[in-house]
Amino acid sequence: MEKMKILVVDDEQIVREHFAEQIPWEEAGFLWMGAAINGQEAIAMMERELPHLVLTDITMPIMDGLEFAQYVKTRWPHVRIIFLTAHDEFAYAQRAVVLGAKNYLLKMGLSQEQVLQACKAVAEEIQGDWMKEDLHNRRIEQQRQEEWTARNQLIQRMVSEPASATSDSMRQINEWIPFKGSYCSVISVGWDWYWVFHENSLAEEAFEHMQWLAGEALEQREDFAETSIQVAVFPYRNSRLTILVTCPMQRGYAFFQFALHEFVRYGLEKTREIVKSDCFVFVSAITSQMEQVAKQIAEGQARLQDYFYSGKAVMANQDGMIEPEPEPDSVERLEQIARMTKSLHNREWREFMTMVEQLTTLRDPAQSSDFLLAVARGVLENGMKVPEPHKKSLRMRLELVNTWQAYCHWWELAVDYLAIPSTLFEQKNAVRREIAVICGLIANRYNEDLSIADLADAVHLNPAYVGQLFKQETGEYLSDYISRIRMHKAKELLGKTELKIYEIAQAVGITDYRYFCKMFKLMVGVTPTEYKRSR
């Protein structure tokens, strides 16, 4: 619990020294801030640091205690005041109560116990207020999160199933922003967070918070209140917003058109500032028909997919866009996922990499970004056997893919996580099944004390023969391959965690710290410490 900060205001030096030196503030759970000679000096001190409780004399030069208390009550109403005075008069006590004083103590014969008892009573009251305020803030935050989630789910339904966007959905939206007698436009905004996540590895909660901050800033633009323009923001995925802007029809179409143009400019600038990334936006036509708004919501998010290839920041029509080919049906998508998943399960690396290459080769006409992302998502969830932290990272990155470049990079990273040796898919002939199984075991158990004998036993071969076979099939010694995979994982941990170097050595299956450092320097070219510092 935070300690209560105490400030004393009294023009008598002996009183100030008594409170500073004779009262055991720290033992009683308080923090002594200091003492002021009069109200004016106390205000100057409070400008620098605000106390929770002020004990002040009444009769003082320059600014007396009553005048000081009036100022504090007006400017800092949460600061509590206890009056210290030699006056045992009803008029003073009555005025002190009016000014919100929490107690009225006579300085004559005042003991330590009386001072601390009075301060503790006020401290308990303050802590009670804190608890109430904290509970109130938690309720508000919970309501905000529930509403934000409800908005997200609503837009998810309207985008994924536009045909089923019923009047009920629009009635629900109408609760947040009224349509009757208004013009409306739907603005769809997205931003490219893929590279931000790749370089900083921020938690998902951080992205959600920045998305909410952007929405909050756009909804609360102050100058719109004067023009009767209203804004409601709905989140979509982790890096998108659907923004509904309405304007009373009596303000005129031309007025709204101009205001909308200004809002788009402002919205892009503000969103970039908050999410710290490039943004792209699609602006729908202005309409006065509610049923059109539902279609525009789905259309807006669909049109943001144009950014996947075009990279245009502002889109309001199709001129100059790369036209994707028609969306493949769900059967074709499922078949593609099944083929890639099967190749992974069977360790058919060459076949798998051929399909990855097909997905990451730009076509004319271009493949639908929805199709490409759906295939990646299906293969990730159903075919990739990687440690859960890696799968979680790939899942988060995929949610942030908004460009062709990011999509290709995602597959590079996925292949890297699968630890497929490049020599395996560069060969003309498929690698033997036993070698594929060994590579899979190493990828999943690199952090264990693996021996060639253990790996040979797993594929029912002689240890000496396994080493020869691995070199013959891959062009790499088995022990070197194990070390390479371990150093690859070590580089990831050095770049993305705060683990100590000896902890990283153990995490990749090497118990000898010195051997780990020597091996890392040999294979990476720098020491683990130098590598970590360079990140």
XYZ file of C-alpha atoms in Angstrom:
535
model
C 0.000 0.000 0.000
C 1.294 3.474 -0.877
C 2.477 5.509 2.111
C 0.509 8.664 2.905
C 2.541 11.815 2.305
C 2.358 14.426 5.073
C 2.952 18.193 4.779
C 2.920 20.549 7.784
C 2.264 24.307 7.469
C 3.049 26.519 10.482
C 4.825 29.845 10.954
C 6.408 28.803 14.272
C 9.791 27.122 13.831
C 9.501 25.182 17.084
C 6.232 23.627 15.883
C 7.691 22.691 12.499
C 10.742 21.105 14.152
C 8.537 19.223 16.610
C 6.471 17.646 13.834
C 9.574 16.882 11.761
C 11.677 15.335 14.542
C 9.393 14.142 17.327
C 6.621 12.333 15.442
C 7.597 8.797 14.227
C 5.980 9.210 10.816
C 7.753 6.361 9.044
C 7.048 3.835 11.805
C 3.378 4.804 11.632
C 3.290 4.247 7.867
C 3.539 7.873 6.704
C 6.029 9.700 4.493
C 7.264 13.076 5.754
C 7.360 15.598 2.889
C 8.491 18.638 4.841
C 7.139 21.829 6.385
C 6.181 25.276 5.070
C 6.115 28.655 6.866
C 2.796 29.804 5.402
C 0.120 28.920 2.880
C 1.923 30.536 -0.028
C 5.089 28.497 0.528
C 2.993 25.348 0.996
C 1.311 25.888 -2.387
C 4.730 26.215 -4.035
C 5.766 22.894 -2.467
C 2.517 21.242 -3.551
C 3.110 22.392 -7.124
C 6.194 20.151 -7.128
C 4.753 17.192 -5.216
C 1.251 16.705 -3.910
C 0.712 15.394 -0.354
C -2.220 13.247 0.717
C -2.683 15.060 4.029
C -1.847 18.611 5.176
C -1.660 19.696 8.816
C -1.911 23.492 8.839
C -1.982 26.283 11.384
C -4.722 28.910 11.032
C -3.060 32.162 12.057
C -0.070 32.756 9.736
C 1.364 35.757 7.840
C 1.026 36.332 4.057
C -1.601 33.573 3.596
C -3.355 32.183 6.652
C -4.611 28.642 7.099
C -8.242 29.332 6.218
C -7.356 31.099 2.969
C -4.873 28.328 2.177
C -7.495 25.635 2.870
C -9.976 27.370 0.561
C -7.376 27.385 -2.239
C -6.512 23.699 -1.704
C -10.177 22.676 -1.611
C -10.763 24.397 -4.956
C -7.628 23.224 -6.754
C -6.857 19.860 -5.126
C -10.143 18.612 -3.663
C -8.703 15.147 -2.901
C -6.083 16.538 -0.488
C -7.253 16.217 3.140
C -6.652 18.950 5.737
C -6.286 18.870 9.525
C -6.163 22.246 11.285
C -3.594 22.886 14.016
C -4.317 25.941 16.126
C -4.120 27.503 19.544
C -7.646 28.916 19.109
C -10.366 26.991 20.886
C -13.121 29.077 19.406
C -16.366 27.932 17.833
C -16.114 30.383 14.905
C -12.785 28.925 13.785
C -14.004 25.363 14.172
C -17.185 26.130 12.241
C -15.229 27.728 9.376
C -12.834 24.761 9.314
C -15.738 22.321 8.912
C -17.146 24.396 6.048
C -13.745 24.185 4.325
C -13.783 20.395 4.583
C -11.277 19.988 7.408
C -11.000 16.387 8.596
C -10.090 17.326 12.148
C -9.392 20.301 14.386
C -6.482 19.820 16.816
C -5.388 22.189 19.558
C -1.610 22.550 19.600
C -1.517 23.053 23.366
C -0.585 19.759 25.031
C -0.919 17.765 21.799
C 0.719 14.325 22.158
C 2.319 12.110 19.495
C -0.481 9.594 19.933
C -3.173 12.214 19.321
C -1.450 13.456 16.153
C -0.949 9.959 14.753
C -4.452 8.865 15.729
C -5.959 11.819 13.845
C -3.734 11.194 10.811
C -4.472 7.461 10.772
C -8.201 8.131 10.842
C -7.851 10.343 7.766
C -5.522 7.794 6.109
C -8.146 5.058 6.531
C -10.714 7.329 4.929
C -8.365 8.034 1.999
C -7.647 4.323 1.515
C -11.372 3.625 1.559
C -11.844 6.208 -1.187
C -8.992 4.636 -3.152
C -10.647 1.226 -2.953
C -13.963 2.670 -4.122
C -12.254 4.541 -6.947
C -10.279 1.446 -7.942
C -13.454 -0.655 -7.976
C -15.232 2.018 -10.008
C -12.355 2.193 -12.504
C -12.273 -1.590 -12.810
C -15.975 -1.667 -13.569
C -15.565 1.037 -16.197
C -12.606 -0.836 -17.720
C -14.558 -4.098 -17.742
C -17.517 -2.389 -19.416
C -15.167 -0.829 -21.958
C -13.559 -4.181 -22.741
C -16.934 -5.901 -23.024
C -18.232 -3.202 -25.372
C -15.015 -3.264 -27.446
C -15.261 -7.065 -27.710
C -18.944 -6.847 -28.652
C -18.129 -4.332 -31.385
C -15.345 -6.576 -32.673
C -17.588 -9.646 -32.772
C -20.313 -7.705 -34.561
C -17.976 -6.542 -37.334
C -16.457 -10.041 -37.566
C -19.931 -11.451 -38.278
C -20.818 -8.743 -40.777
C -17.527 -9.140 -42.675
C -17.349 -12.945 -42.675
C -21.034 -13.379 -43.568
C -22.157 -10.190 -45.347
C -25.267 -11.898 -46.703
C -26.489 -12.491 -43.158
C -25.959 -8.880 -42.016
C -29.538 -8.448 -40.835
C -31.508 -5.509 -39.590
C -30.669 -6.757 -36.075
C -26.985 -6.043 -36.733
C -27.784 -2.543 -37.923
C -30.059 -1.933 -34.951
C -27.165 -2.918 -32.705
C -24.849 -0.483 -34.501
C -27.560 2.172 -34.255
C -27.233 1.959 -30.456
C -23.712 3.353 -30.766
C -24.332 5.843 -33.568
C -27.752 7.067 -34.811
C -28.530 6.955 -38.546
C -31.968 8.524 -38.755
C -31.945 11.717 -40.817
C -28.187 11.500 -41.382
C -25.648 10.991 -44.111
C -23.172 8.204 -43.368
C -19.817 7.027 -44.666
C -17.811 3.962 -43.664
C -14.049 4.380 -43.335
C -11.971 1.204 -43.102
C -8.453 1.654 -41.704
C -5.615 -0.839 -41.402
C -1.936 -0.677 -40.535
C 1.094 -2.832 -41.136
C 2.259 -4.156 -37.784
C 4.017 -7.239 -39.125
C 7.487 -5.694 -39.149
C 6.909 -3.945 -35.806
C 6.173 -7.324 -34.230
C 9.101 -8.941 -36.052
C 11.576 -6.379 -34.695
C 10.163 -5.879 -31.188
C 8.142 -9.030 -30.336
C 5.475 -7.028 -28.498
C 2.784 -8.909 -26.599
C -0.632 -9.292 -28.194
C -2.123 -7.195 -25.375
C 0.090 -4.258 -26.398
C -1.315 -4.340 -29.936
C -4.881 -4.569 -28.635
C -4.278 -1.594 -26.347
C -2.862 0.565 -29.155
C -5.804 -0.409 -31.363
C -8.176 0.743 -28.612
C -6.208 3.986 -28.104
C -6.506 4.749 -31.818
C -10.253 4.106 -31.735
C -10.677 6.233 -28.623
C -8.758 9.144 -30.170
C -10.866 9.060 -33.341
C -14.175 8.913 -31.460
C -13.287 11.810 -29.180
C -12.242 14.437 -31.710
C -13.432 17.568 -29.919
C -14.242 19.884 -32.839
C -16.810 17.411 -34.233
C -19.181 18.079 -31.340
C -19.713 21.616 -32.643
C -20.679 20.367 -36.129
C -23.042 17.553 -34.996
C -20.811 14.998 -36.739
C -20.657 11.714 -34.838
C -18.070 8.937 -34.998
C -18.250 5.303 -33.846
C -15.219 3.014 -34.106
C -15.329 -0.786 -34.314
C -12.201 -2.993 -34.078
C -11.537 -5.754 -36.585
C -8.725 -8.305 -36.252
C -5.619 -6.948 -34.504
C -4.765 -4.174 -36.927
C -7.978 -2.873 -38.473
C -10.748 -0.420 -37.617
C -14.171 0.176 -39.133
C -15.221 3.792 -38.569
C -18.779 5.018 -39.077
C -19.145 8.779 -39.535
C -22.581 10.430 -39.626
C -23.744 13.990 -40.214
C -27.292 15.457 -39.997
C -28.703 15.856 -43.500
C -29.688 19.471 -42.823
C -25.971 20.360 -42.721
C -25.835 19.505 -46.421
C -24.065 16.941 -48.599
C -21.213 19.278 -49.587
C -20.511 20.135 -45.947
C -20.282 16.464 -44.985
C -18.116 15.673 -47.998
C -15.603 18.334 -46.955
C -15.720 17.281 -43.279
C -15.216 13.641 -44.270
C -12.158 14.540 -46.332
C -10.690 16.400 -43.352
C -11.484 13.515 -41.003
C -9.723 10.984 -43.248
C -6.618 13.168 -43.277
C -6.806 13.644 -39.503
C -7.607 9.961 -38.899
C -4.613 8.714 -40.868
C -2.275 11.132 -39.113
C -3.623 10.331 -35.637
C -3.647 6.580 -36.179
C -0.071 6.604 -37.505
C 0.979 8.564 -34.430
C -0.578 6.025 -32.037
C 0.155 2.698 -33.743
C 3.579 3.886 -34.955
C 3.152 2.287 -38.351
C 2.127 3.059 -41.916
C -1.652 3.066 -42.413
C -3.986 2.422 -45.333
C -7.632 3.391 -45.656
C -10.662 2.744 -47.840
C -13.456 5.345 -47.880
C -16.943 4.296 -48.942
C -19.451 6.443 -50.791
C -21.707 8.721 -48.737
C -25.168 7.233 -48.243
C -28.382 8.013 -46.404
C -29.711 4.437 -46.569
C -29.083 2.246 -43.548
C -29.157 -1.004 -45.539
C -26.256 0.283 -47.657
C -24.099 0.778 -44.566
C -24.067 -2.966 -43.799
C -22.769 -3.692 -47.307
C -20.171 -0.929 -47.052
C -18.812 -2.347 -43.780
C -18.083 -5.707 -45.436
C -16.884 -4.052 -48.641
C -14.500 -1.737 -46.783
C -12.633 -4.524 -45.012
C -12.557 -6.567 -48.217
C -11.105 -3.624 -50.145
C -8.335 -3.186 -47.585
C -7.018 -6.470 -48.985
C -6.032 -4.457 -52.091
C -3.190 -3.045 -49.998
C -1.754 -6.580 -49.895
C -0.440 -6.052 -53.431
C -0.824 -2.347 -54.235
C 0.598 -0.705 -51.099
C -1.672 2.330 -51.638
C -2.400 4.315 -48.483
C -5.768 5.795 -49.516
C -8.255 3.897 -51.663
C -11.628 5.179 -52.760
C -12.006 3.444 -56.139
C -10.480 0.626 -58.178
C -8.313 2.704 -60.504
C -4.789 1.354 -60.648
C -5.465 -1.567 -58.330
C -4.018 -5.023 -58.938
C -7.075 -7.112 -59.626
C -6.881 -10.454 -57.828
C -8.268 -13.508 -59.508
C -11.662 -14.758 -58.278
C -11.606 -16.275 -54.818
C -10.974 -20.044 -55.073
C -13.759 -22.085 -53.557
C -13.410 -23.662 -50.129
C -12.779 -27.116 -51.627
C -9.652 -25.923 -53.447
C -8.434 -24.167 -50.309
C -8.963 -27.280 -48.176
C -7.241 -29.477 -50.760
C -4.186 -27.200 -50.755
C -4.035 -27.289 -46.953
C -4.417 -31.081 -46.962
C -1.584 -31.560 -49.483
C 0.822 -29.379 -47.511
C -0.173 -30.917 -44.182
C 0.333 -34.419 -45.555
C 3.795 -33.560 -46.867
C 4.763 -32.232 -43.426
C 3.447 -35.297 -41.610
C 5.360 -37.575 -44.015
C 8.527 -35.440 -43.810
C 8.408 -34.928 -47.562
C 10.373 -31.701 -47.360
C 11.042 -31.268 -51.058
C 7.362 -31.528 -51.949
C 6.425 -29.168 -49.120
C 8.969 -26.551 -50.194
C 7.736 -26.763 -53.792
C 4.238 -25.843 -52.591
C 5.608 -23.023 -50.415
C 7.476 -21.675 -53.443
C 4.239 -21.731 -55.452
C 2.440 -19.754 -52.746
C 5.208 -17.152 -52.526
C 5.621 -16.602 -56.268
C 3.718 -13.566 -57.558
C 1.239 -14.492 -60.284
C -0.626 -12.549 -62.925
C -3.470 -12.359 -62.124
C -2.551 -12.381 -58.445
C -4.000 -14.920 -56.055
C -6.573 -13.677 -53.578
C -4.935 -12.599 -50.317
C -7.798 -14.266 -48.429
C -6.898 -17.575 -50.095
C -3.180 -17.203 -49.336
C -3.785 -16.312 -45.692
C -6.333 -19.107 -45.235
C -3.867 -21.688 -46.583
C -1.112 -20.438 -44.273
C -3.502 -20.506 -41.319
C -4.676 -24.031 -42.119
C -1.147 -25.418 -42.516
C -0.005 -23.719 -39.306
C -2.821 -25.131 -37.198
C -3.004 -28.607 -38.741
C 0.427 -29.468 -40.082
C 3.243 -27.639 -38.329
C 4.696 -29.494 -35.362
C 6.782 -26.799 -33.712
C 7.146 -25.805 -30.028
C 4.095 -23.927 -28.761
C 5.942 -20.585 -28.277
C 6.952 -20.705 -31.959
C 3.427 -21.602 -33.040
C 2.015 -18.745 -30.968
C 4.513 -16.344 -32.556
C 3.647 -17.547 -36.071
C -0.067 -17.263 -35.302
C 0.320 -13.679 -34.090
C 2.491 -12.710 -37.054
C -0.014 -14.173 -39.504
C -2.775 -12.039 -37.987
C -0.619 -8.993 -38.739
C 0.181 -9.871 -42.365
C -1.162 -7.114 -44.615
C 1.348 -7.105 -47.482
C 2.797 -9.528 -49.995
C 6.299 -8.927 -48.617
C 5.178 -9.783 -45.081
C 3.421 -12.925 -46.349
C 6.585 -14.194 -48.056
C 8.636 -13.397 -44.957
C 6.146 -15.316 -42.819
C 6.742 -18.473 -44.857
C 10.514 -17.983 -44.582
C 10.121 -17.809 -40.818
C 7.812 -20.843 -40.731
C 10.330 -22.910 -42.699
C 13.051 -21.661 -40.361
C 11.040 -22.767 -37.313
C 10.479 -26.174 -38.902
C 14.291 -26.446 -39.075
C 14.255 -27.962 -42.562
C 17.877 -28.251 -43.746
C 18.194 -26.422 -47.054
C 20.259 -29.268 -48.502
C 17.257 -31.580 -48.186
C 15.012 -29.753 -50.627
C 17.794 -28.684 -52.977
C 18.507 -32.286 -53.944
C 16.943 -33.813 -57.001
C 15.815 -36.930 -55.171
C 13.672 -37.029 -52.054
C 15.577 -37.712 -48.846
C 15.234 -41.098 -47.215
C 12.445 -41.380 -44.691
C 14.853 -42.282 -41.842
C 16.781 -39.029 -42.313
C 13.561 -36.998 -42.381
C 12.492 -38.633 -39.102
C 15.872 -37.826 -37.520
C 15.592 -34.163 -38.583
C 12.135 -34.007 -37.051
C 13.379 -35.495 -33.781
C 16.213 -32.979 -33.594
C 13.827 -30.079 -34.321
C 11.566 -31.119 -31.440
C 14.193 -32.382 -28.963
C 17.215 -30.136 -29.526
C 17.040 -29.098 -25.859
C 17.658 -32.660 -24.677
C 20.927 -34.568 -24.297
C 20.665 -36.123 -27.757
C 23.169 -38.740 -28.853
C 23.658 -40.321 -32.264
C 22.882 -43.668 -30.641
C 19.468 -42.362 -29.494
C 18.659 -41.097 -32.984
C 19.829 -44.328 -34.604
C 17.696 -46.340 -32.217
C 14.629 -44.248 -33.151
C 14.946 -45.320 -36.807
C 16.225 -48.844 -36.046
C 19.630 -48.368 -37.677
C 23.224 -48.887 -36.576
C 24.722 -45.672 -35.067
C 27.800 -45.812 -37.310
C 25.650 -46.307 -40.392
C 23.284 -43.458 -39.418
C 26.162 -40.975 -39.411
C 27.324 -42.100 -42.852
C 23.769 -42.107 -44.236
C 23.018 -38.602 -42.921
C 26.202 -37.211 -44.513
C 25.417 -38.995 -47.761
C 21.829 -37.707 -47.913
C 22.333 -34.131 -46.687
C 25.986 -33.323 -47.248
C 26.301 -32.424 -43.547
C 27.636 -34.395 -40.585
C 24.902 -35.326 -38.114
C 26.747 -33.798 -35.141
C 27.221 -30.550 -37.093
C 23.526 -30.456 -37.942
C 22.559 -30.878 -34.277
C 24.945 -28.070 -33.304
C 23.612 -25.815 -36.075
C 20.019 -26.262 -34.930
C 21.025 -25.567 -31.325
C 22.939 -22.409 -32.269
C 19.978 -21.259 -34.361
C 17.691 -21.613 -31.332
C 20.302 -19.940 -29.127
C 20.358 -16.900 -31.443
C 16.575 -16.624 -31.134
C 16.745 -16.705 -27.335
C 19.611 -14.201 -27.216
C 17.687 -11.781 -29.404
C 14.236 -12.117 -27.865
C 14.622 -12.979 -24.161
C 16.387 -11.683 -21.065
C 17.764 -15.123 -20.175
C 21.374 -15.282 -19.014
C 23.832 -16.954 -21.370
C 24.290 -20.039 -19.191
C 20.483 -20.400 -19.049
C 20.309 -20.242 -22.847
C 23.034 -22.884 -23.101
C 20.954 -25.205 -20.928
C 17.782 -24.336 -22.867
C 19.335 -25.634 -26.095
C 20.661 -28.837 -24.544
C 24.267 -27.862 -23.711
C 25.205 -28.097 -20.032
C 28.833 -26.971 -20.418
C 28.807 -23.148 -20.506
C 32.351 -22.831 -21.882
C 31.717 -25.386 -24.609
C 28.538 -23.515 -25.589
C 30.417 -20.192 -25.889
C 33.195 -21.827 -27.911
C 30.719 -23.545 -30.258
C 28.676 -20.340 -30.673
C 31.773 -18.301 -31.591
C 32.871 -20.997 -34.040
C 29.510 -21.218 -35.839
C 28.192 -17.633 -35.575
C 31.466 -15.700 -35.706
C 30.961 -13.700 -32.496
C 30.593 -14.580 -28.820
C 27.095 -14.912 -27.288
C 27.687 -11.679 -25.353
C 28.651 -9.773 -28.509
C 25.652 -11.184 -30.370
C 23.229 -10.206 -27.588
C 24.691 -6.692 -27.418
C 24.260 -6.256 -31.181
C 20.548 -7.030 -30.965
